């Protein structure tokens, strides 16, 4: 059996939400055999590799709770969804490599173009299953929208609640692990589906053992989605205190993707795209960003489970930038411990995968070693030295 002792890494103590220096992690056969103070570490035995991990922190393999594996991101992220299938499959391979290098063990894919009659993310998930070095994937299939909400080449479009229900069940028939409703409509002031229409979908999807999540960047759609009982809200850029309270009360999670707006801000100087570079564009972004940060603070104050996502591919971030979301959650007002939890254990809870985002004895040996202290310096998550898987 492959045995390895990582000696000297700091460990996060969850009881005190603090960092304990000079720890050790013993790995055997892909599981955590033991972890604790380095001084108490068991003898790993002859033939074991001892890794001097001094000066690092061991962090549970991260969960990118909002990703688009088949798309590359960047300032032309929407155009790239029209690229040929072979190109998108190659992009997914690149993304798998980027995710691992960044310490992301799990990717929750929440939307992919349909190719050959099926969302391409499902093909990628099936192809990667069991392959060493690839992320574990849970995938939603395609975006389900009211006609006219997204560029027509992207989603499965429906015109009413019956169509939405049929489309949701169709995604499950295709093998989706969850269903993604697009709750921003063609009219910004009106939810594209009613709470009753959402509830019918939620009940039918739950009956088949899957979950429902809702894209929402505007308040009307968030209200209807939460009233309809969805399991999670993606983005949630405009929540109010009532919606946040309802989410906490019924266990609806928020998947935060705040760093998208940091990325757009950078496009003001790296591109000439008017949406980002014009004075109006910058003003609109500043207002949107302030509202989104306020929404995350309201959700946190209400006790909503917050998971972190990059939105890479379906937004402008790249696959190796989850650290940016953790940093931005801290900038928005979360404690670094809670922002790190959003990118690790909370993502695992969202997925219903108890071992995901958790570093504990008996659990999977999926962790990364970063240079620095993520509980005072979230930027240390960019400084990945080594990956255990
Ligand atoms: Zn997205």
CSV table of C-alpha atoms and ligand atoms in Angstrom, one decimal:
chain,number,residue,atom,x,y,z
A,1,UNK,CA,0.0,0.0,0.0
A,2,UNK,CA,1.1,3.5,-0.8
A,3,UNK,CA,1.9,5.2,2.5
A,4,UNK,CA,3.0,8.8,2.8
A,5,UNK,CA,3.5,11.1,5.8
A,6,UNK,CA,3.2,14.8,5.3
A,7,UNK,CA,5.1,16.3,8.2
A,8,UNK,CA,5.0,19.9,9.5
A,9,UNK,CA,1.9,21.3,7.7
A,10,UNK,CA,-0.4,23.5,9.7
A,11,UNK,CA,-3.9,22.2,10.2
A,12,UNK,CA,-7.3,23.9,10.6
A,13,UNK,CA,-8.9,23.3,14.0
A,14,UNK,CA,-12.6,23.5,13.3
A,15,UNK,CA,-13.6,23.7,17.0
A,16,UNK,CA,-11.7,26.9,17.5
A,17,UNK,CA,-11.7,28.1,13.8
A,18,UNK,CA,-8.0,28.6,14.1
A,19,UNK,CA,-4.8,27.3,12.6
A,20,UNK,CA,-2.6,24.9,14.6
A,21,UNK,CA,1.0,24.9,13.4
A,22,UNK,CA,3.3,21.9,13.0
A,23,UNK,CA,0.8,19.2,12.2
A,24,UNK,CA,1.1,16.0,10.2
A,25,UNK,CA,-1.1,13.9,7.9
A,26,UNK,CA,-0.6,10.2,7.3
A,27,UNK,CA,-2.0,8.9,4.1
A,28,UNK,CA,-2.4,5.2,3.3
A,29,UNK,CA,-4.1,3.7,0.3
A,30,UNK,CA,-5.8,6.9,-0.7
A,31,UNK,CA,-7.4,7.5,2.8
A,32,UNK,CA,-6.4,9.7,5.7
A,33,UNK,CA,-5.0,7.2,8.2
A,34,UNK,CA,-4.2,9.8,10.9
A,35,UNK,CA,-3.8,13.5,11.4
A,36,UNK,CA,-2.7,15.6,14.4
A,37,UNK,CA,0.3,17.2,15.9
A,38,UNK,CA,3.6,16.3,14.1
A,39,UNK,CA,5.2,15.4,17.4
A,40,UNK,CA,2.5,12.6,17.9
A,41,UNK,CA,2.7,11.2,14.4
A,42,UNK,CA,2.8,7.4,14.2
A,43,UNK,CA,5.8,5.8,12.6
A,44,UNK,CA,4.8,5.4,9.0
A,45,UNK,CA,6.8,2.3,8.6
A,46,UNK,CA,9.6,1.3,6.3
A,47,UNK,CA,9.1,2.2,2.7
A,48,UNK,CA,6.8,5.1,3.4
A,49,UNK,CA,7.6,8.4,1.9
A,50,UNK,CA,8.0,11.3,4.3
A,51,UNK,CA,7.2,14.7,2.8
A,52,UNK,CA,8.6,17.8,4.6
A,53,UNK,CA,5.6,20.0,4.4
A,54,UNK,CA,7.0,22.7,6.8
A,55,UNK,CA,5.5,26.1,6.3
A,56,UNK,CA,2.4,25.0,4.5
A,57,UNK,CA,-1.2,24.6,5.5
A,58,UNK,CA,-3.2,21.4,4.6
A,59,UNK,CA,-6.6,22.4,3.1
A,60,UNK,CA,-9.3,20.0,2.1
A,61,UNK,CA,-9.6,19.5,-1.7
A,62,UNK,CA,-11.9,22.3,-2.8
A,63,UNK,CA,-15.4,22.2,-4.4
A,64,UNK,CA,-16.1,24.6,-7.2
A,65,UNK,CA,-19.9,24.7,-6.7
A,66,UNK,CA,-20.6,26.6,-9.9
A,67,UNK,CA,-18.6,25.6,-13.0
A,68,UNK,CA,-19.1,25.0,-16.7
A,69,UNK,CA,-16.5,22.4,-17.6
A,70,UNK,CA,-16.9,22.5,-21.3
A,71,UNK,CA,-16.3,26.3,-21.7
A,72,UNK,CA,-13.1,28.3,-21.3
A,73,UNK,CA,-14.2,31.7,-19.9
A,74,UNK,CA,-12.5,34.9,-20.7
A,75,UNK,CA,-13.9,38.2,-22.0
A,76,UNK,CA,-15.6,36.4,-25.0
A,77,UNK,CA,-17.1,33.6,-22.8
A,78,UNK,CA,-20.5,33.7,-24.4
A,79,UNK,CA,-19.1,33.4,-28.0
A,80,UNK,CA,-17.0,30.3,-27.0
A,81,UNK,CA,-20.2,28.3,-26.4
A,82,UNK,CA,-20.7,28.2,-30.2
A,83,UNK,CA,-17.3,26.6,-30.8
A,84,UNK,CA,-17.2,23.1,-32.4
A,85,UNK,CA,-17.8,20.1,-30.2
A,86,UNK,CA,-14.2,18.8,-30.5
A,87,UNK,CA,-12.9,22.2,-29.3
A,88,UNK,CA,-15.2,22.2,-26.3
A,89,UNK,CA,-14.1,18.6,-25.4
A,90,UNK,CA,-10.5,19.8,-25.6
A,91,UNK,CA,-11.3,22.8,-23.4
A,92,UNK,CA,-12.8,20.4,-20.8
A,93,UNK,CA,-9.5,18.5,-20.8
A,94,UNK,CA,-7.6,21.7,-20.2
A,95,UNK,CA,-10.1,22.6,-17.4
A,96,UNK,CA,-9.6,19.2,-15.7
A,97,UNK,CA,-5.8,20.0,-15.5
A,98,UNK,CA,-6.4,23.5,-14.3
A,99,UNK,CA,-8.8,22.4,-11.6
A,100,UNK,CA,-6.4,19.9,-10.2
A,101,UNK,CA,-3.5,22.3,-10.2
A,102,UNK,CA,-5.6,24.8,-8.3
A,103,UNK,CA,-6.6,22.2,-5.7
A,104,UNK,CA,-10.2,21.7,-6.8
A,105,UNK,CA,-11.3,18.1,-6.3
A,106,UNK,CA,-15.0,18.5,-7.1
A,107,UNK,CA,-16.8,20.4,-9.8
A,108,UNK,CA,-20.5,21.0,-9.9
A,109,UNK,CA,-21.3,21.8,-13.5
A,110,UNK,CA,-24.4,23.9,-13.9
A,111,UNK,CA,-24.9,24.3,-17.6
A,112,UNK,CA,-23.4,23.1,-20.9
A,113,UNK,CA,-24.3,23.4,-24.6
A,114,UNK,CA,-26.3,20.5,-26.0
A,115,UNK,CA,-24.4,18.5,-28.6
A,116,UNK,CA,-25.7,15.3,-30.3
A,117,UNK,CA,-28.9,15.6,-28.3
A,118,UNK,CA,-27.4,15.8,-24.8
A,119,UNK,CA,-25.7,18.3,-22.6
A,120,UNK,CA,-22.0,18.0,-23.3
A,121,UNK,CA,-21.2,18.2,-19.5
A,122,UNK,CA,-22.9,14.8,-19.1
A,123,UNK,CA,-20.6,13.2,-21.7
A,124,UNK,CA,-17.6,14.7,-20.0
A,125,UNK,CA,-18.7,13.6,-16.6
A,126,UNK,CA,-19.2,10.0,-17.8
A,127,UNK,CA,-15.8,10.0,-19.7
A,128,UNK,CA,-13.9,11.2,-16.6
A,129,UNK,CA,-15.5,8.9,-14.0
A,130,UNK,CA,-12.8,6.8,-12.3
A,131,UNK,CA,-9.9,8.5,-14.1
A,132,UNK,CA,-7.0,9.4,-11.8
A,133,UNK,CA,-6.3,13.1,-11.6
A,134,UNK,CA,-9.7,14.2,-12.9
A,135,UNK,CA,-12.2,16.1,-10.8
A,136,UNK,CA,-15.3,14.4,-9.4
A,137,UNK,CA,-18.2,15.9,-11.3
A,138,UNK,CA,-21.9,16.4,-10.6
A,139,UNK,CA,-23.7,17.9,-13.6
A,140,UNK,CA,-27.0,19.7,-14.2
A,141,UNK,CA,-27.2,19.2,-17.9
A,142,UNK,CA,-28.4,22.2,-19.9
A,143,UNK,CA,-29.9,25.5,-18.8
A,144,UNK,CA,-33.7,25.5,-18.8
A,145,UNK,CA,-35.0,28.9,-19.8
A,146,UNK,CA,-38.1,30.7,-20.8
A,147,UNK,CA,-37.7,31.5,-24.5
A,148,UNK,CA,-35.7,34.6,-25.1
A,149,UNK,CA,-33.8,34.7,-21.8
A,150,UNK,CA,-30.4,33.5,-23.1
A,151,UNK,CA,-28.7,33.5,-26.5
A,152,UNK,CA,-30.7,30.8,-28.4
A,153,UNK,CA,-27.8,28.4,-29.1
A,154,UNK,CA,-27.3,27.8,-25.3
A,155,UNK,CA,-30.4,26.7,-23.5
A,156,UNK,CA,-33.3,24.3,-23.7
A,157,UNK,CA,-36.1,26.8,-24.2
A,158,UNK,CA,-39.7,26.4,-22.9
A,159,UNK,CA,-42.8,28.6,-23.0
A,160,UNK,CA,-44.7,27.6,-19.9
A,161,UNK,CA,-44.7,25.5,-16.7
A,162,UNK,CA,-45.7,22.3,-18.5
A,163,UNK,CA,-42.7,22.7,-20.8
A,164,UNK,CA,-40.4,23.4,-17.9
A,165,UNK,CA,-41.5,20.2,-16.1
A,166,UNK,CA,-41.0,18.1,-19.3
A,167,UNK,CA,-37.6,19.7,-19.9
A,168,UNK,CA,-36.5,19.1,-16.3
A,169,UNK,CA,-37.5,15.4,-16.5
A,170,UNK,CA,-35.8,15.2,-19.9
A,171,UNK,CA,-32.5,16.3,-18.3
A,172,UNK,CA,-32.8,13.6,-15.7
A,173,UNK,CA,-33.5,11.0,-18.5
A,174,UNK,CA,-30.3,12.2,-20.1
A,175,UNK,CA,-28.5,11.4,-16.8
A,176,UNK,CA,-28.3,14.8,-15.1
A,177,UNK,CA,-27.5,14.8,-11.3
A,178,UNK,CA,-29.4,18.0,-10.8
A,179,UNK,CA,-31.6,20.4,-12.7
A,180,UNK,CA,-30.8,24.0,-13.4
A,181,UNK,CA,-33.7,26.5,-13.9
A,182,UNK,CA,-32.9,29.9,-15.3
A,183,UNK,CA,-34.9,32.3,-13.2
A,184,UNK,CA,-33.9,35.6,-15.0
A,185,UNK,CA,-36.5,36.1,-17.7
A,186,UNK,CA,-36.7,38.2,-20.9
A,187,UNK,CA,-38.4,40.8,-18.7
A,188,UNK,CA,-36.2,41.8,-15.9
A,189,UNK,CA,-39.1,42.8,-13.6
A,190,UNK,CA,-41.0,39.5,-13.9
A,191,UNK,CA,-40.0,36.1,-12.9
A,192,UNK,CA,-40.0,33.8,-15.9
A,193,UNK,CA,-41.8,31.1,-14.0
A,194,UNK,CA,-44.2,31.3,-11.0
A,195,UNK,CA,-43.5,29.7,-7.6
A,196,UNK,CA,-46.2,27.1,-8.4
A,197,UNK,CA,-44.5,26.2,-11.7
A,198,UNK,CA,-41.2,25.9,-9.9
A,199,UNK,CA,-42.7,23.8,-7.1
A,200,UNK,CA,-44.1,21.3,-9.6
A,201,UNK,CA,-40.6,20.8,-11.0
A,202,UNK,CA,-39.0,20.6,-7.5
A,203,UNK,CA,-41.5,17.9,-6.4
A,204,UNK,CA,-41.1,15.8,-9.5
A,205,UNK,CA,-37.2,16.1,-9.5
A,206,UNK,CA,-37.0,15.3,-5.8
A,207,UNK,CA,-39.2,12.2,-6.4
A,208,UNK,CA,-36.5,11.0,-8.7
A,209,UNK,CA,-33.7,11.6,-6.2
A,210,UNK,CA,-32.2,14.7,-7.8
A,211,UNK,CA,-32.1,18.3,-6.8
A,212,UNK,CA,-33.1,21.6,-8.4
A,213,UNK,CA,-31.1,24.8,-8.5
A,214,UNK,CA,-32.0,28.2,-9.8
A,215,UNK,CA,-29.9,30.8,-11.6
A,216,UNK,CA,-31.0,34.1,-10.2
A,217,UNK,CA,-29.3,37.5,-10.6
A,218,UNK,CA,-32.5,39.5,-10.1
A,219,UNK,CA,-35.0,39.6,-7.2
A,220,UNK,CA,-38.3,38.5,-8.9
A,221,UNK,CA,-36.8,35.2,-10.0
A,222,UNK,CA,-35.1,34.6,-6.6
A,223,UNK,CA,-38.4,35.2,-4.8
A,224,UNK,CA,-40.3,32.7,-7.1
A,225,UNK,CA,-37.5,30.1,-6.9
A,226,UNK,CA,-37.3,30.2,-3.2
A,227,UNK,CA,-41.1,30.2,-2.7
A,228,UNK,CA,-41.1,27.2,-5.1
A,229,UNK,CA,-38.6,25.3,-2.8
A,230,UNK,CA,-35.5,25.1,-4.9
A,231,UNK,CA,-32.4,23.5,-3.2
A,232,UNK,CA,-30.1,26.3,-4.1
A,233,UNK,CA,-29.8,29.7,-5.7
A,234,UNK,CA,-26.9,30.4,-8.0
A,235,UNK,CA,-25.4,33.9,-7.9
A,236,UNK,CA,-28.2,35.5,-5.9
A,237,UNK,CA,-26.9,38.9,-6.8
A,238,UNK,CA,-30.1,40.6,-5.7
A,239,UNK,CA,-31.6,39.1,-2.6
A,240,UNK,CA,-33.5,40.8,0.1
A,241,UNK,CA,-33.9,40.0,3.8
A,242,UNK,CA,-37.2,38.2,3.4
A,243,UNK,CA,-35.7,35.9,0.7
A,244,UNK,CA,-32.6,35.3,2.8
A,245,UNK,CA,-34.7,34.3,5.8
A,246,UNK,CA,-36.9,32.0,3.7
A,247,UNK,CA,-33.7,30.4,2.3
A,248,UNK,CA,-32.3,29.8,5.7
A,249,UNK,CA,-35.6,28.4,7.1
A,250,UNK,CA,-36.1,25.8,4.3
A,251,UNK,CA,-32.4,25.0,3.7
A,252,UNK,CA,-32.0,26.6,0.4
A,253,UNK,CA,-28.2,27.2,-0.2
A,254,UNK,CA,-26.6,30.2,-1.9
A,255,UNK,CA,-23.8,29.5,-4.4
A,256,UNK,CA,-21.9,32.8,-4.5
A,257,UNK,CA,-20.0,33.8,-7.7
A,258,UNK,CA,-18.9,37.3,-6.7
A,259,UNK,CA,-15.5,37.1,-8.4
A,260,UNK,CA,-17.2,37.3,-11.8
A,261,UNK,CA,-17.6,41.0,-11.1
A,262,UNK,CA,-14.0,41.4,-10.1
A,263,UNK,CA,-13.1,39.8,-13.4
A,264,UNK,CA,-15.4,42.2,-15.3
A,265,UNK,CA,-13.8,45.1,-13.5
A,266,UNK,CA,-10.4,44.0,-14.8
A,267,UNK,CA,-11.8,44.0,-18.4
A,268,UNK,CA,-12.3,47.7,-18.1
A,269,UNK,CA,-8.6,48.0,-18.8
A,270,UNK,CA,-7.7,44.7,-20.6
A,271,UNK,CA,-10.5,45.1,-23.2
A,272,UNK,CA,-12.2,47.8,-25.2
A,273,UNK,CA,-15.6,46.1,-24.9
A,274,UNK,CA,-18.0,48.9,-24.1
A,275,UNK,CA,-20.0,46.8,-21.6
A,276,UNK,CA,-16.8,46.9,-19.3
A,277,UNK,CA,-14.7,49.7,-20.6
A,278,UNK,CA,-17.3,52.6,-20.9
A,279,UNK,CA,-18.0,54.9,-18.1
A,280,UNK,CA,-21.7,53.7,-18.0
A,281,UNK,CA,-20.5,50.1,-18.0
A,282,UNK,CA,-18.2,50.8,-15.0
A,283,UNK,CA,-21.0,52.6,-13.1
A,284,UNK,CA,-23.5,49.8,-13.7
A,285,UNK,CA,-20.9,47.2,-12.6
A,286,UNK,CA,-20.1,49.1,-9.4
A,287,UNK,CA,-23.8,49.3,-8.5
A,288,UNK,CA,-24.3,45.6,-9.3
A,289,UNK,CA,-21.3,44.6,-7.3
A,290,UNK,CA,-22.4,46.5,-4.2
A,291,UNK,CA,-25.8,44.9,-4.3
A,292,UNK,CA,-24.3,41.4,-4.7
A,293,UNK,CA,-22.0,41.9,-1.8
A,294,UNK,CA,-24.9,43.1,0.3
A,295,UNK,CA,-26.9,40.0,-0.7
A,296,UNK,CA,-24.1,37.7,0.5
A,297,UNK,CA,-24.0,39.5,3.8
A,298,UNK,CA,-27.7,39.2,4.2
A,299,UNK,CA,-27.6,35.5,3.4
A,300,UNK,CA,-24.7,35.0,5.9
A,301,UNK,CA,-26.5,36.9,8.6
A,302,UNK,CA,-29.7,34.8,8.1
A,303,UNK,CA,-27.7,31.6,8.4
A,304,UNK,CA,-27.9,30.4,4.8
A,305,UNK,CA,-25.4,27.7,3.7
A,306,UNK,CA,-23.0,29.6,1.3
A,307,UNK,CA,-21.0,27.6,-1.2
A,308,UNK,CA,-18.4,29.2,-3.5
A,309,UNK,CA,-18.3,28.9,-7.3
A,310,UNK,CA,-16.2,30.5,-10.0
A,311,UNK,CA,-18.8,30.3,-12.8
A,312,UNK,CA,-15.8,29.6,-15.0
A,313,UNK,CA,-16.8,29.1,-18.6
A,314,UNK,CA,-20.4,30.2,-18.1
A,315,UNK,CA,-18.9,33.5,-16.9
A,316,UNK,CA,-15.6,35.1,-17.5
A,317,UNK,CA,-13.4,33.4,-14.9
A,318,UNK,CA,-11.0,30.5,-15.7
A,319,UNK,CA,-11.0,27.1,-14.2
A,320,UNK,CA,-8.1,27.7,-11.8
A,321,UNK,CA,-9.5,30.8,-10.1
A,322,UNK,CA,-11.6,29.5,-7.2
A,323,UNK,CA,-9.2,31.3,-4.8
A,324,UNK,CA,-10.5,34.5,-6.3
A,325,UNK,CA,-14.0,33.8,-5.1
A,326,UNK,CA,-12.7,33.0,-1.6
A,327,UNK,CA,-10.9,36.3,-1.5
A,328,UNK,CA,-13.9,38.2,-2.8
A,329,UNK,CA,-16.2,36.6,-0.2
A,330,UNK,CA,-13.8,38.0,2.5
A,331,UNK,CA,-13.9,41.4,0.8
A,332,UNK,CA,-17.7,41.2,0.9
A,333,UNK,CA,-17.6,40.7,4.7
A,334,UNK,CA,-17.2,37.0,5.4
A,335,UNK,CA,-14.7,35.8,7.9
A,336,UNK,CA,-11.8,34.0,6.1
A,337,UNK,CA,-12.8,30.7,7.9
A,338,UNK,CA,-16.3,31.0,6.5
A,339,UNK,CA,-15.0,31.9,3.0
A,340,UNK,CA,-12.8,28.8,3.1
A,341,UNK,CA,-15.7,26.7,4.3
A,342,UNK,CA,-17.7,28.0,1.3
A,343,UNK,CA,-15.1,26.6,-1.0
A,344,UNK,CA,-14.7,23.3,0.8
A,345,UNK,CA,-17.1,21.7,3.3
A,346,UNK,CA,-20.2,23.7,2.3
A,347,UNK,CA,-19.8,22.7,-1.3
A,348,UNK,CA,-19.7,19.1,-0.1
A,349,UNK,CA,-22.9,19.6,1.9
A,350,UNK,CA,-24.5,21.2,-1.1
A,351,UNK,CA,-23.6,18.1,-3.2
A,352,UNK,CA,-24.8,15.8,-0.5
A,353,UNK,CA,-21.3,14.3,-0.4
A,354,UNK,CA,-20.1,14.1,3.2
A,355,UNK,CA,-16.4,13.4,2.3
A,356,UNK,CA,-16.2,16.3,-0.2
A,357,UNK,CA,-14.3,19.4,1.1
A,358,UNK,CA,-13.5,17.6,4.4
A,359,UNK,CA,-10.1,16.7,5.8
A,360,UNK,CA,-10.4,14.1,8.6
A,361,UNK,CA,-9.2,10.8,9.7
A,362,UNK,CA,-10.9,8.0,7.8
A,363,UNK,CA,-11.8,10.3,4.9
A,364,UNK,CA,-10.4,10.5,1.4
A,365,UNK,CA,-6.9,11.7,1.1
A,366,UNK,CA,-7.9,14.7,-1.1
A,367,UNK,CA,-6.1,17.8,0.1
A,368,UNK,CA,-3.7,20.5,-1.0
A,369,UNK,CA,-0.8,22.1,0.6
A,370,UNK,CA,-0.7,25.9,0.3
A,371,UNK,CA,2.0,28.3,1.3
A,372,UNK,CA,0.6,30.5,4.0
A,373,UNK,CA,-2.3,30.8,6.3
A,374,UNK,CA,-5.7,30.8,4.6
A,375,UNK,CA,-7.5,31.8,7.9
A,376,UNK,CA,-5.8,35.2,7.9
A,377,UNK,CA,-4.7,35.4,4.2
A,378,UNK,CA,-7.2,33.9,1.8
A,379,UNK,CA,-4.8,34.8,-1.0
A,380,UNK,CA,-2.6,31.9,0.1
A,381,UNK,CA,-5.1,29.7,-1.7
A,382,UNK,CA,-3.4,30.9,-5.0
A,383,UNK,CA,-0.1,29.5,-3.7
A,384,UNK,CA,-0.7,25.8,-4.1
A,385,UNK,CA,2.5,23.8,-3.6
A,386,UNK,CA,1.3,20.3,-3.8
A,387,UNK,CA,-1.8,18.2,-4.5
A,388,UNK,CA,-2.4,14.9,-2.6
A,389,UNK,CA,-4.5,13.1,-5.3
B,1,LIG,ZN1,-23.0,29.8,-14.6
